[in-house]
Coordinates of C-alpha atoms in Angstrom, one line a residue:
M1 CA 24.7 10.7 -15.5
A2 CA 25.4 8.8 -12.3
E3 CA 28.7 9.6 -10.7
E4 CA 31.4 8.0 -12.7
M5 CA 34.8 7.4 -11.0
A6 CA 37.2 4.6 -10.6
N7 CA 37.0 2.7 -7.3
E8 CA 40.5 3.7 -6.2
N9 CA 39.7 7.4 -6.7
L10 CA 36.9 7.7 -4.2
D11 CA 37.3 8.0 -0.5
W12 CA 34.6 5.5 0.8
D13 CA 33.2 6.0 4.3
C14 CA 32.2 2.3 4.5
A15 CA 31.8 -0.7 2.4
A16 CA 29.5 -3.7 2.2
D17 CA 28.7 -6.6 -0.2
V18 CA 25.1 -5.2 -0.7
V19 CA 23.7 -1.8 0.0
V20 CA 19.9 -1.5 0.3
L21 CA 18.3 1.9 0.0
G22 CA 15.2 2.2 2.1
S23 CA 13.8 0.2 5.1
G24 CA 10.2 -0.7 4.1
G25 CA 8.9 -4.2 3.6
A26 CA 10.7 -4.7 0.2
A27 CA 13.9 -3.2 1.5
M28 CA 14.2 -5.3 4.6
T29 CA 13.2 -8.4 2.7
A30 CA 16.1 -7.8 0.2
A31 CA 18.6 -7.2 3.0
I32 CA 17.6 -10.3 5.0
T33 CA 17.6 -12.5 1.9
A34 CA 20.9 -11.2 0.5
H35 CA 22.5 -11.9 3.9
D36 CA 21.1 -15.4 4.2
F37 CA 22.0 -16.4 0.7
G38 CA 25.7 -15.5 0.8
A39 CA 26.2 -11.7 0.9
S40 CA 26.9 -11.7 4.7
D41 CA 27.9 -8.0 4.7
V42 CA 24.8 -6.0 4.1
V43 CA 23.9 -2.4 5.1
I44 CA 20.6 -0.5 4.9
L45 CA 20.6 3.2 4.2
E46 CA 17.5 4.9 5.6
K47 CA 16.5 8.5 4.7
T48 CA 14.8 9.2 8.1
G49 CA 15.4 8.2 11.7
M50 CA 12.7 5.5 11.5
V51 CA 12.2 2.1 9.8
G52 CA 9.3 0.5 8.2
G53 CA 8.3 3.1 5.5
T54 CA 4.7 2.9 4.4
T55 CA 4.7 -0.8 5.2
A56 CA 4.5 0.1 8.9
M57 CA 1.6 2.5 8.3
S58 CA -0.4 0.0 6.3
G59 CA -2.7 -3.0 6.8
G60 CA 0.4 -5.1 6.3
M61 CA -1.3 -7.8 4.2
L62 CA 0.5 -9.6 1.3
W63 CA -1.3 -10.8 -1.9
I64 CA 0.6 -14.0 -2.8
P65 CA -1.4 -16.5 -4.9
N66 CA -0.8 -20.2 -4.4
N67 CA 0.9 -19.9 -1.0
H68 CA 1.3 -22.8 1.4
H69 CA -1.0 -21.2 4.0
Q70 CA -3.8 -21.1 1.5
H71 CA -3.3 -24.8 0.8
D72 CA -3.2 -25.6 4.5
E73 CA -6.7 -24.1 4.8
G74 CA -7.9 -26.5 2.1
L75 CA -8.1 -23.8 -0.6
T76 CA -7.0 -24.6 -4.1
D77 CA -5.1 -22.4 -6.5
S78 CA -3.2 -22.9 -9.7
D79 CA -1.0 -21.1 -12.2
E80 CA -3.8 -21.3 -14.7
D81 CA -6.3 -19.5 -12.4
I82 CA -3.7 -16.8 -11.5
V83 CA -3.0 -16.0 -15.1
A84 CA -6.6 -16.1 -16.0
Y85 CA -7.4 -13.7 -13.2
L86 CA -4.7 -11.2 -14.0
D87 CA -5.1 -11.4 -17.7
S88 CA -8.8 -10.7 -17.4
L89 CA -8.0 -7.4 -15.6
T90 CA -5.4 -6.1 -18.0
P91 CA -5.4 -8.4 -21.1
E92 CA -1.9 -9.1 -22.6
A93 CA -0.3 -6.2 -20.8
L94 CA 2.0 -8.0 -18.3
D95 CA 5.5 -9.1 -18.9
P96 CA 5.5 -12.9 -18.9
E97 CA 9.1 -13.2 -17.5
T98 CA 8.6 -11.0 -14.4
L99 CA 5.0 -12.3 -13.9
W100 CA 6.3 -15.9 -13.8
A101 CA 9.1 -14.8 -11.4
F102 CA 6.4 -13.3 -9.0
M103 CA 4.2 -16.4 -9.2
Q104 CA 7.1 -18.8 -8.5
N105 CA 9.0 -16.8 -5.9
G106 CA 6.1 -15.4 -3.9
P107 CA 5.1 -18.7 -2.3
E108 CA 8.8 -19.6 -1.9
M109 CA 9.4 -16.2 -0.1
V110 CA 6.4 -16.8 2.3
R111 CA 7.7 -20.3 3.2
Y112 CA 11.3 -19.1 3.7
F113 CA 10.3 -16.3 6.0
A114 CA 8.0 -18.6 8.0
E115 CA 11.0 -20.9 8.6
R116 CA 13.8 -18.4 9.1
T117 CA 12.4 -15.2 10.5
P118 CA 9.9 -13.9 13.1
V119 CA 7.4 -13.0 10.4
R120 CA 4.2 -15.0 10.9
L121 CA 1.5 -15.0 8.2
K122 CA -1.8 -16.7 7.9
A123 CA -4.2 -17.1 5.0
F124 CA -7.3 -14.8 5.3
T125 CA -9.8 -17.4 4.2
D126 CA -12.9 -15.2 3.8
F127 CA -11.2 -12.1 2.3
P128 CA -12.0 -12.3 -1.4
D129 CA -9.9 -11.1 -4.3
Y130 CA -10.8 -7.5 -5.1
Q131 CA -12.4 -8.5 -8.4
P132 CA -14.2 -11.7 -7.2
Y133 CA -16.3 -11.9 -10.3
A134 CA -13.3 -12.2 -12.7
P135 CA -12.2 -15.5 -14.2
G136 CA -9.7 -17.2 -11.9
A137 CA -10.6 -15.1 -8.9
K138 CA -10.9 -16.6 -5.4
P139 CA -14.1 -15.3 -3.8
D140 CA -13.4 -17.4 -0.7
G141 CA -10.0 -15.8 -0.1
G142 CA -6.7 -17.3 0.8
R143 CA -4.4 -15.4 -1.6
S144 CA -4.3 -12.5 0.9
L145 CA -2.1 -13.1 4.0
D146 CA -2.6 -11.5 7.3
N147 CA 0.1 -11.0 10.0
E148 CA -0.1 -12.5 13.4
A149 CA 0.3 -9.9 16.1
F150 CA 4.0 -9.3 17.0
C151 CA 5.3 -8.5 20.4
F152 CA 7.3 -5.2 20.2
E153 CA 9.0 -6.0 23.5
E154 CA 11.2 -8.2 21.4
L155 CA 12.7 -5.1 19.7
G156 CA 13.8 -3.6 23.0
K157 CA 14.7 0.1 22.7
C158 CA 14.6 -0.3 18.9
A159 CA 10.8 -0.5 19.1
S160 CA 10.6 3.3 19.0
R161 CA 12.3 3.3 15.6
V162 CA 9.3 1.8 13.8
N163 CA 7.0 4.2 11.9
P164 CA 3.5 4.5 13.5
S165 CA 0.3 3.0 12.0
K166 CA -2.3 4.9 9.9
M167 CA -4.9 2.2 10.2
A168 CA -8.2 2.7 12.2
Y169 CA -8.3 -1.0 13.3
P170 CA -7.3 -2.1 16.7
L171 CA -3.6 -2.8 16.7
R172 CA -3.4 -5.4 19.5
S173 CA -4.7 -8.2 17.2
S174 CA -4.4 -9.4 13.7
L175 CA -7.1 -8.4 11.2
I176 CA -8.4 -11.9 11.2
E177 CA -8.8 -11.9 15.0
A178 CA -10.5 -8.5 14.9
T179 CA -13.0 -9.4 12.2
R180 CA -13.9 -12.7 13.9
G181 CA -13.9 -11.4 17.4
L182 CA -11.5 -14.1 18.6
L183 CA -10.0 -12.2 21.5
D184 CA -11.8 -11.2 24.7
E185 CA -10.9 -8.2 26.8
A186 CA -8.5 -10.1 29.1
A187 CA -6.5 -11.3 26.1
L188 CA -6.4 -7.8 24.6
A189 CA -5.3 -6.3 27.9
E190 CA -2.5 -8.8 28.2
R191 CA -1.4 -7.9 24.7
E192 CA -1.6 -4.2 25.5
A193 CA 0.7 -4.8 28.5
R194 CA 3.4 -6.5 26.2
D195 CA 2.9 -4.1 23.3
Y196 CA 1.6 -6.6 20.8
R197 CA 0.8 -5.0 17.4
G198 CA -0.9 -6.3 14.3
L199 CA -1.3 -5.2 10.7
G200 CA 1.6 -3.4 9.1
Q201 CA 3.1 -2.8 12.5
A202 CA 3.5 -6.6 12.9
L203 CA 5.1 -7.0 9.5
A204 CA 7.5 -4.1 9.9
G205 CA 8.3 -5.0 13.4
S206 CA 9.0 -8.7 12.7
L207 CA 11.1 -7.9 9.6
F208 CA 13.1 -5.4 11.7
K209 CA 13.6 -8.1 14.3
A210 CA 15.0 -10.3 11.6
V211 CA 17.3 -7.5 10.5
L212 CA 18.6 -7.0 14.0
D213 CA 19.0 -10.7 14.7
R214 CA 21.4 -10.8 11.7
G215 CA 23.4 -7.8 12.8
I216 CA 22.5 -5.9 9.6
P217 CA 23.3 -2.3 10.3
V218 CA 20.7 0.4 9.5
E219 CA 22.4 3.7 8.8
F220 CA 19.8 6.3 9.7
E221 CA 19.5 9.9 8.3
K222 CA 21.3 8.8 5.2
R223 CA 19.5 10.0 2.1
A224 CA 20.8 8.3 -1.0
R225 CA 21.3 10.8 -3.8
K226 CA 23.6 9.4 -6.4
L227 CA 24.8 6.1 -7.7
V228 CA 28.5 5.6 -8.4
Q229 CA 29.5 3.8 -11.6
D230 CA 32.8 2.3 -12.7
G231 CA 32.3 1.8 -16.4
E232 CA 28.9 0.2 -16.7
R233 CA 28.8 -1.2 -13.2
I234 CA 27.2 0.3 -10.2
I235 CA 29.8 0.1 -7.4
G236 CA 28.4 2.4 -4.7
V237 CA 26.1 5.1 -3.4
I238 CA 26.6 8.7 -2.3
A239 CA 24.2 9.8 0.4
D240 CA 23.6 13.0 2.4
D241 CA 23.9 12.6 6.1
A242 CA 21.9 14.6 8.7
N243 CA 24.3 17.5 8.3
G244 CA 24.1 17.5 4.5
E245 CA 27.6 16.1 4.2
A246 CA 28.4 13.4 1.7
Y247 CA 28.4 9.8 2.9
R248 CA 30.0 7.3 0.5
V249 CA 29.2 3.6 0.6
R250 CA 31.0 1.0 -1.5
A251 CA 28.8 -1.8 -2.8
R252 CA 31.0 -4.8 -3.6
R253 CA 28.1 -6.8 -5.2
G254 CA 25.3 -4.4 -5.8
V255 CA 22.7 -1.8 -4.8
V256 CA 19.0 -2.4 -4.2
I257 CA 16.8 0.6 -4.8
A258 CA 13.8 0.2 -2.5
T259 CA 13.0 3.8 -1.6
G260 CA 9.3 3.8 -2.3
G261 CA 7.4 5.7 -4.9
F262 CA 7.4 9.4 -6.0
E263 CA 3.9 10.4 -4.9
W264 CA 5.3 13.2 -2.7
N265 CA 7.2 14.8 -5.5
E266 CA 4.8 17.2 -7.2
E267 CA 6.9 17.8 -10.3
L268 CA 7.3 14.0 -10.9
V269 CA 3.6 13.4 -10.3
K270 CA 2.6 16.1 -12.8
T271 CA 5.1 14.8 -15.3
F272 CA 4.2 11.1 -15.2
V273 CA 0.9 10.2 -13.4
R274 CA -2.4 9.9 -15.2
G275 CA -4.9 12.2 -13.5
P276 CA -4.7 14.2 -10.3
L277 CA -3.0 12.7 -7.2
T278 CA -3.9 15.1 -4.4
G279 CA -3.7 13.1 -1.1
P280 CA -0.9 10.5 -0.7
V281 CA -1.2 8.4 2.5
S282 CA 2.4 7.1 2.4
V283 CA 5.4 8.4 4.3
P284 CA 6.2 11.9 3.1
E285 CA 9.8 11.0 2.3
N286 CA 8.6 9.1 -0.8
E287 CA 9.9 11.8 -3.2
G288 CA 11.3 9.7 -6.0
D289 CA 14.9 9.6 -4.9
G290 CA 15.4 6.1 -6.2
L291 CA 13.6 6.9 -9.5
L292 CA 15.9 9.9 -10.1
M293 CA 19.0 7.8 -9.4
A294 CA 17.8 5.0 -11.7
I295 CA 17.1 7.5 -14.5
E296 CA 20.6 8.9 -14.2
A297 CA 22.0 5.4 -14.5
G298 CA 20.2 4.8 -17.8
A299 CA 17.3 2.7 -16.5
K300 CA 14.3 1.8 -18.7
L301 CA 11.1 3.0 -17.1
G302 CA 7.7 1.4 -17.0
N303 CA 4.1 1.8 -15.7
M304 CA 4.8 5.5 -14.9
Q305 CA 1.2 6.6 -15.4
N306 CA -0.2 4.4 -12.7
A307 CA -0.6 4.6 -8.9
F308 CA -2.0 2.4 -6.3
W309 CA -5.1 4.6 -5.6
M310 CA -6.6 5.1 -2.2
Q311 CA -9.3 7.6 -1.1
S312 CA -8.0 9.9 1.6
V313 CA -8.9 12.9 3.7
L314 CA -6.8 15.9 4.6
E315 CA -6.5 16.2 8.3
M316 CA -5.9 19.8 9.4
K317 CA -3.6 18.6 12.2
P318 CA -1.2 17.2 13.1
Q319 CA 1.3 17.6 10.4
H320 CA 3.8 15.1 9.1
R321 CA 7.5 15.4 9.4
A322 CA 8.9 18.4 7.4
A323 CA 5.6 20.1 7.9
K324 CA 3.9 18.1 5.1
P325 CA 0.1 17.6 5.4
N326 CA -1.3 14.4 6.9
Y327 CA -3.8 12.5 4.9
L328 CA -6.1 9.9 6.5
L329 CA -7.0 6.6 4.9
G330 CA -10.5 6.4 3.5
S331 CA -10.9 2.7 2.7
D332 CA -14.0 1.6 4.8
E333 CA -16.2 4.6 5.5
R334 CA -17.7 4.8 2.0
A335 CA -18.8 1.1 2.0
R336 CA -20.9 1.2 5.2
P337 CA -24.7 1.5 5.3
G338 CA -25.7 5.1 5.2
A339 CA -22.8 6.5 3.2
I340 CA -22.5 7.7 -0.4
L341 CA -19.9 9.5 -2.5
V342 CA -21.1 12.4 -4.6
N343 CA -19.5 14.9 -7.0
G344 CA -20.0 18.6 -7.3
K345 CA -23.4 18.1 -8.9
G346 CA -24.5 16.0 -5.9
K347 CA -24.6 12.9 -8.1
R348 CA -23.2 9.4 -7.2
F349 CA -20.7 8.2 -9.7
V350 CA -19.4 4.9 -8.5
N351 CA -20.1 1.8 -6.5
E352 CA -18.8 3.1 -3.1
A353 CA -18.0 -0.5 -1.9
A354 CA -15.7 -1.2 -4.8
N355 CA -12.0 -1.7 -4.0
Y356 CA -10.1 1.5 -3.5
N357 CA -7.7 1.1 -6.4
A358 CA -10.5 0.6 -8.9
L359 CA -12.6 3.4 -7.4
G360 CA -9.6 5.8 -7.7
K361 CA -9.7 5.5 -11.4
S362 CA -13.3 6.7 -11.5
L363 CA -12.0 10.1 -10.3
H364 CA -10.2 10.6 -13.6
A365 CA -13.3 10.8 -15.8
F366 CA -12.9 13.9 -17.9
D367 CA -15.8 16.1 -19.0
A368 CA -14.9 17.5 -22.4
G369 CA -17.7 20.0 -22.3
T370 CA -16.4 21.8 -19.2
H371 CA -12.8 20.7 -19.6
S372 CA -12.6 19.4 -16.0
Y373 CA -12.7 16.2 -14.1
A374 CA -16.3 15.4 -13.7
N375 CA -15.9 13.7 -10.3
L376 CA -13.4 16.0 -8.7
P377 CA -13.9 17.4 -6.1
Y378 CA -16.0 14.8 -4.4
W379 CA -17.5 14.2 -0.9
L380 CA -18.5 11.5 1.5
I381 CA -22.1 12.1 2.7
I382 CA -23.4 10.5 5.9
D383 CA -26.1 11.2 8.5
Q384 CA -26.4 11.1 12.3
R385 CA -27.4 7.5 12.4
Y386 CA -24.1 6.6 10.7
K387 CA -22.1 9.0 12.9
N388 CA -23.5 7.4 16.0
K389 CA -22.7 3.9 15.0
Y390 CA -19.5 3.9 13.0
Q391 CA -16.0 5.2 13.3
A392 CA -15.3 7.7 10.5
F393 CA -11.6 8.0 9.8
N394 CA -10.1 9.0 13.2
S395 CA -13.4 10.1 14.6
P396 CA -15.0 7.6 17.0
P397 CA -18.7 6.7 17.0
G398 CA -20.9 9.3 18.6
G399 CA -17.9 11.7 19.1
P400 CA -17.8 15.3 18.1
A401 CA -17.4 16.1 14.5
P402 CA -13.7 16.7 13.6
S403 CA -12.5 19.8 11.8
Y404 CA -12.5 18.2 8.4
M405 CA -16.2 17.1 8.7
M406 CA -18.8 19.7 7.6
Q407 CA -22.2 19.6 9.3
A408 CA -25.8 21.0 8.8
D409 CA -29.3 20.2 9.9
T410 CA -30.5 19.7 6.4
L411 CA -29.1 18.3 3.2
E412 CA -29.7 21.7 1.5
G413 CA -27.7 23.4 4.3
L414 CA -24.9 20.8 4.0
A415 CA -24.7 21.3 0.3
D416 CA -24.3 25.1 0.8
V417 CA -21.5 24.6 3.3
A418 CA -19.7 22.1 1.2
G419 CA -20.1 23.7 -2.2
I420 CA -22.3 21.0 -3.7
D421 CA -25.3 21.6 -5.9
P422 CA -28.2 21.6 -3.4
E423 CA -31.0 20.3 -5.7
G424 CA -28.7 17.6 -7.1
L425 CA -27.8 16.4 -3.6
V426 CA -31.3 16.3 -2.3
A427 CA -32.6 14.5 -5.3
E428 CA -29.7 12.0 -5.3
V429 CA -30.2 11.1 -1.6
A430 CA -33.9 10.6 -2.1
H431 CA -33.2 8.4 -5.1
F432 CA -30.6 6.4 -3.2
N433 CA -33.0 5.9 -0.3
E434 CA -35.7 4.6 -2.6
M435 CA -33.3 2.0 -3.9
V436 CA -32.3 1.0 -0.4
A437 CA -35.9 0.5 0.5
R438 CA -36.2 -1.8 -2.5
G439 CA -33.1 -3.7 -1.5
H440 CA -30.9 -3.1 -4.5
D441 CA -28.6 -0.4 -5.9
D442 CA -29.9 -0.4 -9.5
D443 CA -27.4 2.3 -10.5
F444 CA -24.1 0.7 -9.5
N445 CA -25.0 -2.7 -8.2
R446 CA -23.4 -2.0 -4.8
G447 CA -23.6 -5.0 -2.6
D448 CA -23.7 -7.6 -5.4
T449 CA -20.3 -9.1 -4.8
T450 CA -18.6 -10.8 -1.8
Y451 CA -16.0 -8.0 -1.7
D452 CA -18.6 -5.3 -1.5
N453 CA -19.9 -6.7 1.7
F454 CA -16.6 -7.6 3.4
Y455 CA -16.0 -4.5 5.4
M456 CA -19.3 -4.9 7.2
W457 CA -17.9 -7.7 9.4
G458 CA -19.4 -7.6 12.9
D459 CA -22.5 -5.6 11.9
T460 CA -25.5 -7.8 12.5
D461 CA -28.1 -5.1 11.6
F462 CA -27.7 -5.7 7.9
D463 CA -27.5 -9.1 6.2
P464 CA -25.7 -10.0 3.0
P465 CA -26.0 -9.4 0.1
Y466 CA -27.3 -5.9 0.8
R467 CA -25.7 -5.0 4.1
T468 CA -23.6 -2.2 2.5
L469 CA -26.8 -0.3 1.8
G470 CA -28.5 2.0 4.3
M471 CA -30.8 5.0 4.5
I472 CA -29.5 8.5 4.8
D473 CA -32.4 10.3 6.5
Q474 CA -31.5 11.3 10.1
G475 CA -30.1 14.8 10.5
P476 CA -27.9 16.4 11.1
F477 CA -26.0 15.5 8.0
Y478 CA -22.3 15.5 7.4
A479 CA -19.9 15.9 4.4
V480 CA -16.2 15.2 4.2
K481 CA -14.2 16.5 1.2
M482 CA -12.2 13.5 -0.1
E483 CA -8.9 13.5 -2.0
A484 CA -7.7 11.6 -5.0
G485 CA -5.2 9.8 -2.8
A486 CA -2.7 7.0 -3.3
L487 CA -0.9 4.4 -1.3
G488 CA 2.1 5.0 -3.6
T489 CA 3.0 5.3 -7.3
A490 CA 3.4 2.2 -9.3
G491 CA 6.0 3.2 -11.8
G492 CA 9.8 3.2 -11.9
P493 CA 12.8 1.4 -13.3
K494 CA 11.9 -1.9 -15.1
T495 CA 13.5 -5.0 -13.9
N496 CA 14.1 -8.5 -15.2
A497 CA 13.1 -11.8 -13.5
N498 CA 16.2 -11.5 -11.2
G499 CA 15.2 -8.1 -9.9
Q500 CA 18.0 -6.4 -12.0
V501 CA 17.3 -3.0 -13.4
V502 CA 17.5 -3.0 -17.1
D503 CA 18.5 -0.3 -19.6
W504 CA 16.5 0.8 -22.7
D505 CA 17.9 -2.1 -24.7
G506 CA 16.7 -4.6 -22.0
N507 CA 20.2 -5.4 -20.7
P508 CA 20.8 -5.5 -17.0
I509 CA 22.7 -2.6 -15.5
P510 CA 25.4 -4.5 -13.5
G511 CA 25.1 -4.1 -9.8
L512 CA 21.7 -2.4 -9.8
Y513 CA 18.4 -3.9 -8.5
A514 CA 15.0 -2.5 -7.5
A515 CA 12.0 -3.7 -5.5
G516 CA 8.8 -2.5 -4.0
N517 CA 7.1 0.7 -5.2
A518 CA 10.5 2.0 -6.4
M519 CA 10.3 -0.4 -9.4
A520 CA 7.9 -0.6 -12.3
A521 CA 5.0 -2.7 -10.7
V522 CA 5.2 -6.3 -12.0
L523 CA 1.3 -6.4 -12.1
G524 CA 1.0 -3.0 -13.8
E525 CA -2.2 -1.2 -12.9
I526 CA -3.7 -4.4 -11.3
Y527 CA -4.5 -4.6 -7.6
G528 CA -5.4 -8.2 -7.2
G529 CA -6.4 -8.2 -3.6
A530 CA -5.5 -7.1 -0.1
G531 CA -1.8 -6.8 -0.1
G532 CA -1.5 -6.0 -3.8
T533 CA 1.5 -3.8 -3.3
L534 CA 3.3 -5.6 -0.4
G535 CA 3.0 -9.1 -1.9
P536 CA 4.8 -8.3 -5.2
G537 CA 7.1 -5.8 -3.5
M538 CA 8.4 -8.2 -0.9
T539 CA 8.6 -10.9 -3.5
F540 CA 11.0 -8.9 -5.7
G541 CA 12.9 -7.9 -2.6
Y542 CA 13.4 -11.6 -2.0
I543 CA 14.3 -12.2 -5.7
A544 CA 16.9 -9.4 -5.7
G545 CA 18.4 -10.4 -2.4
K546 CA 18.7 -14.0 -3.4
H547 CA 20.3 -13.2 -6.8
L548 CA 22.8 -10.9 -5.1
G549 CA 23.6 -13.5 -2.5
V550 CA 23.8 -16.6 -4.7
H551 CA 24.9 -15.5 -8.2
L552 CA 27.2 -12.4 -7.8
P553 CA 30.8 -12.4 -6.5
N554 CA 32.3 -9.4 -4.8
V555 CA 34.0 -6.9 -7.1

């Protein structure tokens, strides 16, 4: 049970109208919104000494259908198209109440932040939905929003408090600017001098600036451990400070759990998640603290079997905080010409250019005959032509092979080093090369959709629709052992349309809210497009903050 004690019997260290747990995109959105809509006394409790969570490490995009930036670009959208798209991906599996709340409040949140905060978003007009072939999809883009680069000079000495990026793209520009080559060297140099940053850095930095502008305090090194209840109502939080001492915070209106997922908690992952999750790319502090507190408070759980899958690579060094391993993102490398993914038999098993969340599910195919996962372990296979031309994870083009990249002069030799069946790998590469020569992947239709070809922006050597295909025939050859990674887990306490956590009877737990990856994902297992976690996560941060500000009195 959550800590149950009367208000007058607890010695509070501080008090606020609203207490927000976490400092990622959803958390800062909730804090800003609660403040602006009437809960002027807001405090953020952050587990670490840094802000931004996984948001700061990410690409920073938001998937928000029917947003005003989309319409400004002349792109149409409708509620009917949105529902058709989502329902085609997981028929009749979504809760209509929370889905409608996302659809209505997402565009409102985007407009509000454009008008009231330093956050600057723009529709990515040629970034398609991740399943562009589905009914209601937008192959021409617009639902995914990119961040304009943000000047970190505006944060002053607080700039060092923002978590670093994990993205391989240049940070001095937005993704739109990078993909379209809109900035010359002089412009990039000017941005370098003023510490402009794009992607998730821009989003986390601009949100942090909005927090600072409002005087919302961030209490660092405060790990929330237990909710405090007075009867049925949540009235506060007990956290551990840097010395392990209890730090008690009174919440006059409510508490927002926005602590991220539980992907770094091995016991919780094994208990709930479908299939192996071996390489999370989020901040290592995502250990399910919010989930455990919500369970103790009697919260109903949802979507616990799902994660937002992302292929990753174990980097031997450096290590994360608390000596946890560092996993590199693997979103682009597999989709470029001259790259394939193979299992232990040396066989391809998926369209390598498919979106990372859908591809992650292919790793859970189970072989009943061997009682094992047929596609785990698996490897990225490339050749020297690829190595010379493209960046691979954090290894620049033409650079020396990093420690996690195995190398051999022949495919047979590479298979021996990596532990792959040699005959299977040689035969599969030969078969793949034959299909490349014919101009079509007959096995998995790689290159047939607009999304398949998106990541080849700027590469003029290959033309659509087959520019994701390329020969693998120039030794030496390289293999990288890949992980069944995740951006975060997708399960947690269920909420209603107001962002309130509900109990097993569907009744709101008074004073308790959730947002981001700490809540049961409103879109379930769906990843609609770029920003498929941040869009819904920030929307429910906005919903929770607004409800706390407008509808709830202090108690």
